[in-house]
XYZ file of C-alpha atoms in Angstrom:
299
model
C 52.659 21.603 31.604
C 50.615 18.647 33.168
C 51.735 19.965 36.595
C 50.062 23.108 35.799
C 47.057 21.675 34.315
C 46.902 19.616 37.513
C 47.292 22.486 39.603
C 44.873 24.701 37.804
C 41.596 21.465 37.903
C 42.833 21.280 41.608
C 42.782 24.946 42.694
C 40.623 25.113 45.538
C 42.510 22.063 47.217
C 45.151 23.701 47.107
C 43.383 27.090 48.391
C 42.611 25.340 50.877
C 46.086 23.928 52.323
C 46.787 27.615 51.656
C 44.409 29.308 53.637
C 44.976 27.264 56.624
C 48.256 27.916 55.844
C 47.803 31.951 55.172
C 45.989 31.665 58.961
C 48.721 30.012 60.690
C 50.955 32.539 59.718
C 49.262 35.865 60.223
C 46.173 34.923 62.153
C 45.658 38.197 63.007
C 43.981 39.388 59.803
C 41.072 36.813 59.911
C 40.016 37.041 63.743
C 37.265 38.834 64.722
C 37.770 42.922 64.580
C 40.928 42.541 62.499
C 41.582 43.805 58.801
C 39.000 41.282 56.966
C 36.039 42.311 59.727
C 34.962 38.574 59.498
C 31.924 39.289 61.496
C 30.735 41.459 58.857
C 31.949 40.021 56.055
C 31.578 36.408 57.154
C 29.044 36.140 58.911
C 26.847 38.002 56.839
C 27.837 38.273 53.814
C 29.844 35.290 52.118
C 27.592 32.756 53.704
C 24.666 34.316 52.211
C 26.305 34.462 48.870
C 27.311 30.527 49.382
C 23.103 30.036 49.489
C 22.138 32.286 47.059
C 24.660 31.416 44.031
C 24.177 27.455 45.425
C 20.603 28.107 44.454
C 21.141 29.884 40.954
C 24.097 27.638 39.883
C 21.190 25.010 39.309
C 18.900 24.529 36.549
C 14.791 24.173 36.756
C 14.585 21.586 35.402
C 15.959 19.608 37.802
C 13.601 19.675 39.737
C 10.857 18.057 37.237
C 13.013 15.557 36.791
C 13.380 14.893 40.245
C 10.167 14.712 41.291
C 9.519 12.304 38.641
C 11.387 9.855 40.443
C 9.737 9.813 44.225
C 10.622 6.616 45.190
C 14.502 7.573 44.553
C 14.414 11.251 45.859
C 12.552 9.862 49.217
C 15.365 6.836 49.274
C 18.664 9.420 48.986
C 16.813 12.296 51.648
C 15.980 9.289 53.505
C 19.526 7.618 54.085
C 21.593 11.257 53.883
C 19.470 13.058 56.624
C 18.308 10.084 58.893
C 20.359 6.772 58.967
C 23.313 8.409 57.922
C 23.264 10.323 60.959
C 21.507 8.195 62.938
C 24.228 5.653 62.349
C 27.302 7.884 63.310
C 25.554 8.594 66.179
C 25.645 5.422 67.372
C 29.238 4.858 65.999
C 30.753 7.548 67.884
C 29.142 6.303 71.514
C 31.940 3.699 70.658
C 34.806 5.958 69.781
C 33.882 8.433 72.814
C 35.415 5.897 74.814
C 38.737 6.388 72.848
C 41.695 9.337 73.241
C 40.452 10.628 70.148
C 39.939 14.213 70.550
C 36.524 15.066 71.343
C 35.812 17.992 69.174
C 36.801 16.093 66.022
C 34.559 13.496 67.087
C 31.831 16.432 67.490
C 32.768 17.382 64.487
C 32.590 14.111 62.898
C 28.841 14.331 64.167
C 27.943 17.202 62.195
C 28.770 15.540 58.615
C 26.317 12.878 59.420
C 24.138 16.245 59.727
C 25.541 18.043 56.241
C 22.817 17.851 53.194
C 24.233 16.091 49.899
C 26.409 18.125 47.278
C 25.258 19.248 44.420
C 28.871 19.909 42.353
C 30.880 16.524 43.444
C 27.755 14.049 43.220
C 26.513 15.455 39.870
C 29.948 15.019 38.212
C 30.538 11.573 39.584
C 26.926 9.848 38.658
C 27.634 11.733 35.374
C 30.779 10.751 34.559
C 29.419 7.306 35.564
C 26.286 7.669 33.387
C 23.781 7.226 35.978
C 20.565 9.567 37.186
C 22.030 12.741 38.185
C 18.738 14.308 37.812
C 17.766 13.572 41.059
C 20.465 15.807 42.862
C 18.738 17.922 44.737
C 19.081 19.500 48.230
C 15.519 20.578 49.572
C 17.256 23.990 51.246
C 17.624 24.817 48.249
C 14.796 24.666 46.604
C 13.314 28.055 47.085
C 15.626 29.375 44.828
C 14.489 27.896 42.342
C 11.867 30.810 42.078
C 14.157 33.586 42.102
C 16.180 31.812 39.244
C 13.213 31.669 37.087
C 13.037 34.988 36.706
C 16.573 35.782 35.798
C 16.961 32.515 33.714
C 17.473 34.097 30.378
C 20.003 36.746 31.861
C 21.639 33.509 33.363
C 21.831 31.394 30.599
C 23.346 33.941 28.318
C 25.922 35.261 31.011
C 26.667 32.011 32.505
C 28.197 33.713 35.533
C 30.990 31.277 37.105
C 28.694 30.126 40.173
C 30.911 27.372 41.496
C 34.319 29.525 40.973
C 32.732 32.309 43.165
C 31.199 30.320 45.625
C 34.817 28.265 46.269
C 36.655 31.904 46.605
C 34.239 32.942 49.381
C 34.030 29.539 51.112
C 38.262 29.645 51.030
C 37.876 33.169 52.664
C 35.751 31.364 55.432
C 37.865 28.364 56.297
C 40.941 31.081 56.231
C 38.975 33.402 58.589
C 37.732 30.157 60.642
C 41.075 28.770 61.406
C 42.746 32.264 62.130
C 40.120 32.162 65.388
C 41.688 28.709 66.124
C 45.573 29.838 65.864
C 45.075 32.941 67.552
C 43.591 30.984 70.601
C 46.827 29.430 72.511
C 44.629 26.957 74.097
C 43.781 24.580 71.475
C 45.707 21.903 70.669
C 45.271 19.437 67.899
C 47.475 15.889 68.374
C 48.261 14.090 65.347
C 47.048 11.144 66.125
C 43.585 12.031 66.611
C 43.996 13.796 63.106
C 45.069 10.268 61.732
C 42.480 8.443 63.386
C 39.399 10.796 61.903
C 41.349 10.359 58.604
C 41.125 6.540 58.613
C 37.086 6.712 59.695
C 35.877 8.840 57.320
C 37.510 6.552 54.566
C 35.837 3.573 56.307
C 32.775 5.353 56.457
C 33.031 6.189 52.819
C 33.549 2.926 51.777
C 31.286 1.032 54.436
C 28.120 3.075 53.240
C 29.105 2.909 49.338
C 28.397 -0.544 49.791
C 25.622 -0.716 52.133
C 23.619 1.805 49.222
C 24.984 -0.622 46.827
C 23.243 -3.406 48.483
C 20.684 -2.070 49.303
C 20.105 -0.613 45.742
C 20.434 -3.325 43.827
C 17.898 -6.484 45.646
C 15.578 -7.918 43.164
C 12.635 -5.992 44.531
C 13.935 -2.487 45.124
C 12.509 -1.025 42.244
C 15.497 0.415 40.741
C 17.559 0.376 37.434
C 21.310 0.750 37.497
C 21.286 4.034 36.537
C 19.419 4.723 40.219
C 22.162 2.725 41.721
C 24.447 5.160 40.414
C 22.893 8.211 41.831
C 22.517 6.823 44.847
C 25.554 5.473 45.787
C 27.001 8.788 45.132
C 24.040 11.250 46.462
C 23.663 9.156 49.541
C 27.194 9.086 50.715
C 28.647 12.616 49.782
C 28.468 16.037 52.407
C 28.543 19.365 51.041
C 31.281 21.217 52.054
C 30.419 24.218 50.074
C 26.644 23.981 52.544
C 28.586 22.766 55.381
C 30.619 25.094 56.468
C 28.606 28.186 56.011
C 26.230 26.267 58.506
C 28.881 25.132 60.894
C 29.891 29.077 61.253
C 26.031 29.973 61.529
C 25.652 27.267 64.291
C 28.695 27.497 65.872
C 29.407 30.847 65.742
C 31.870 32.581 68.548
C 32.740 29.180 68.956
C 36.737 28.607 69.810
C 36.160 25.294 69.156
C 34.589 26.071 65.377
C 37.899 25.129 63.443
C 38.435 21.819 64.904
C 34.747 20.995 64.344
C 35.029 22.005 60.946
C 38.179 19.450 60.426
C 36.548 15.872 59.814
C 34.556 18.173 56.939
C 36.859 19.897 55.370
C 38.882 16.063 55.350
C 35.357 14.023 54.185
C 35.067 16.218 51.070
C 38.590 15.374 49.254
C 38.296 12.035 50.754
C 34.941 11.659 48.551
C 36.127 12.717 45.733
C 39.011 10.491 45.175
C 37.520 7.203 46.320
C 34.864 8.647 44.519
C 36.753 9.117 41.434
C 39.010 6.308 41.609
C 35.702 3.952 41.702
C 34.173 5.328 38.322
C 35.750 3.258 36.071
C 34.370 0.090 38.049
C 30.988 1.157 38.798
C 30.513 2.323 34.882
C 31.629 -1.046 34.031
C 29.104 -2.600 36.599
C 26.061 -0.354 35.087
C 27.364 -1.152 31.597
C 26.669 -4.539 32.084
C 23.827 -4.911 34.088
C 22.072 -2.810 31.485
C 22.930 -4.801 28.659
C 21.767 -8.062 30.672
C 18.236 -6.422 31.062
C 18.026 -5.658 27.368
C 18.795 -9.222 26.689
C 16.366 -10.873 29.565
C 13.823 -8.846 27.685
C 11.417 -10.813 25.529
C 11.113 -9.642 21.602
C 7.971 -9.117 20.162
């Protein structure tokens, strides 16, 4: 029974070592003109149901609440979509230099590009405690409008938004790497595949604790419970954002599958260490908010 529970919480993991899986097999199906037309139904119309039930799976008033707290929004939008990038960048001028294959490096690239996830980095800073209010992707934002108007319908429905959205992105990543086994030329070595593995862990873990750092000086302005959200908000990629955008950028691409590797390896990876670091970083906001309510002076 706990197998099966496990199985069932971890569904679209496993979809996903499925559909690669599926592709391998019969990659026929998913390429371009087969059965699934993925041009059609790809291109057009799963990734713009990936944007449109992104933007109704969250609620207005999130976004009060995060433009409450400027100085924390600008921080998170700040680190995700500038240094982060920025600082892989420069990182991977180093590792070009390396046998590492170059198209995972590319692809390594464009998750120091991806915009922050709503699903993973909501559930961590709650489970933590800390500000998830402030999780909010500005692409996104526009939708707010359309779910105004349907908000009652929505409420009282409650349509399964993130169930949907992971079916469709699992049909992309299975029509994605049918391209890349029906193309004899590509060729992925396992080392390489190790090598990305071990990097995006270190870059994880590197820039956990730089936002922890950073987060926390005496004059930074912000409680724990900021700490929390940013560690989390600043460090995750959405894959469920990602790779709609990596087949909208990179589309006809026979390259496209490898590129979408070091993503479709970051998002797991973040959710474990992610996960396994809850219990420590509730006990560290715990505490640090009981010290302030002791440091301050009674009336």
């Amino acid at each position: 029974m706990r197998l099966l529970e496990r199985m069932r919480k971890e569904w679209f993991m496993i979809g996903i070592v499925l559909a690669i899986a599926g592709a391998k097999l019969e990659p026929s199906v998913g390429v371009n003109g087969g059965p699934l037309k993925p041009e059609i139904t790809v291109s057009y119309i799963a990734v713009a149901t990936i944007f449109f039930n992104s933007g109704l799976s969250l609620k207005t008033e999130e976004l009060t609440s995060a433009l409450v707290h400027i100085k924390l929004h600008l921080f998170i939008q700040i680190f995700t979509l500038a240094f982060f990038p920025a600082t892989i960048w420069l990182f991977l001028q180093l590792l070009s230099i390396t046998p590492i294959n170059e198209w995972l490096l590319k692809g390594l690239q464009t998750v120091g590009c991806m915009p922050p996830p709503v699903s993973s980095a909501v559930i961590l800073t709650k489970a933590v405690g800390g500000n998830e209010g402030i999780v909010i992707t500005p692409l996104l934002l526009l939708l707010f409008i359309v779910r105004r108007h349907i908000k009652d319908w929505l409420e009282r429905k409650k349509p399964p938004f993130g169930t949907i959205s992971s079916g469709v992105l699992l049909m992309i990543i299975y029509t994605t790497f049918c391209d890349t086994f029906s193309n004899p030329n590509i060729d992925l070595d396992e080392f390489s595949l190790i090598l990305i593995l071990v990097i995006i862990f270190s870059i994880q873990l590197s820039f956990m604790l730089l936002t922890f750092i950073f987060s926390t000086r005496d004059n930074s302005g912000f409680t724990p419970a900021d700490t929390v959200a940013i560690i989390f908000c600043s460090t995750h990629k959405s894959l469920t954002l990602g790779i709609p955008m990596l087949k909208i950028v990179f589309a006809g691409h026979e390259r496209l599958s490898l590129i979408s590797v070091p993503l479709l390896i970051y998002h797991p990876v973040q959710i474990l260490l992610g996960s396994v670091l809850v219990p420590t970083i509730k006990s560290w906001m715990v505490s640090r908010q009981k010290g302030v309510k002791l440091t301050r002076p009674t009336v």
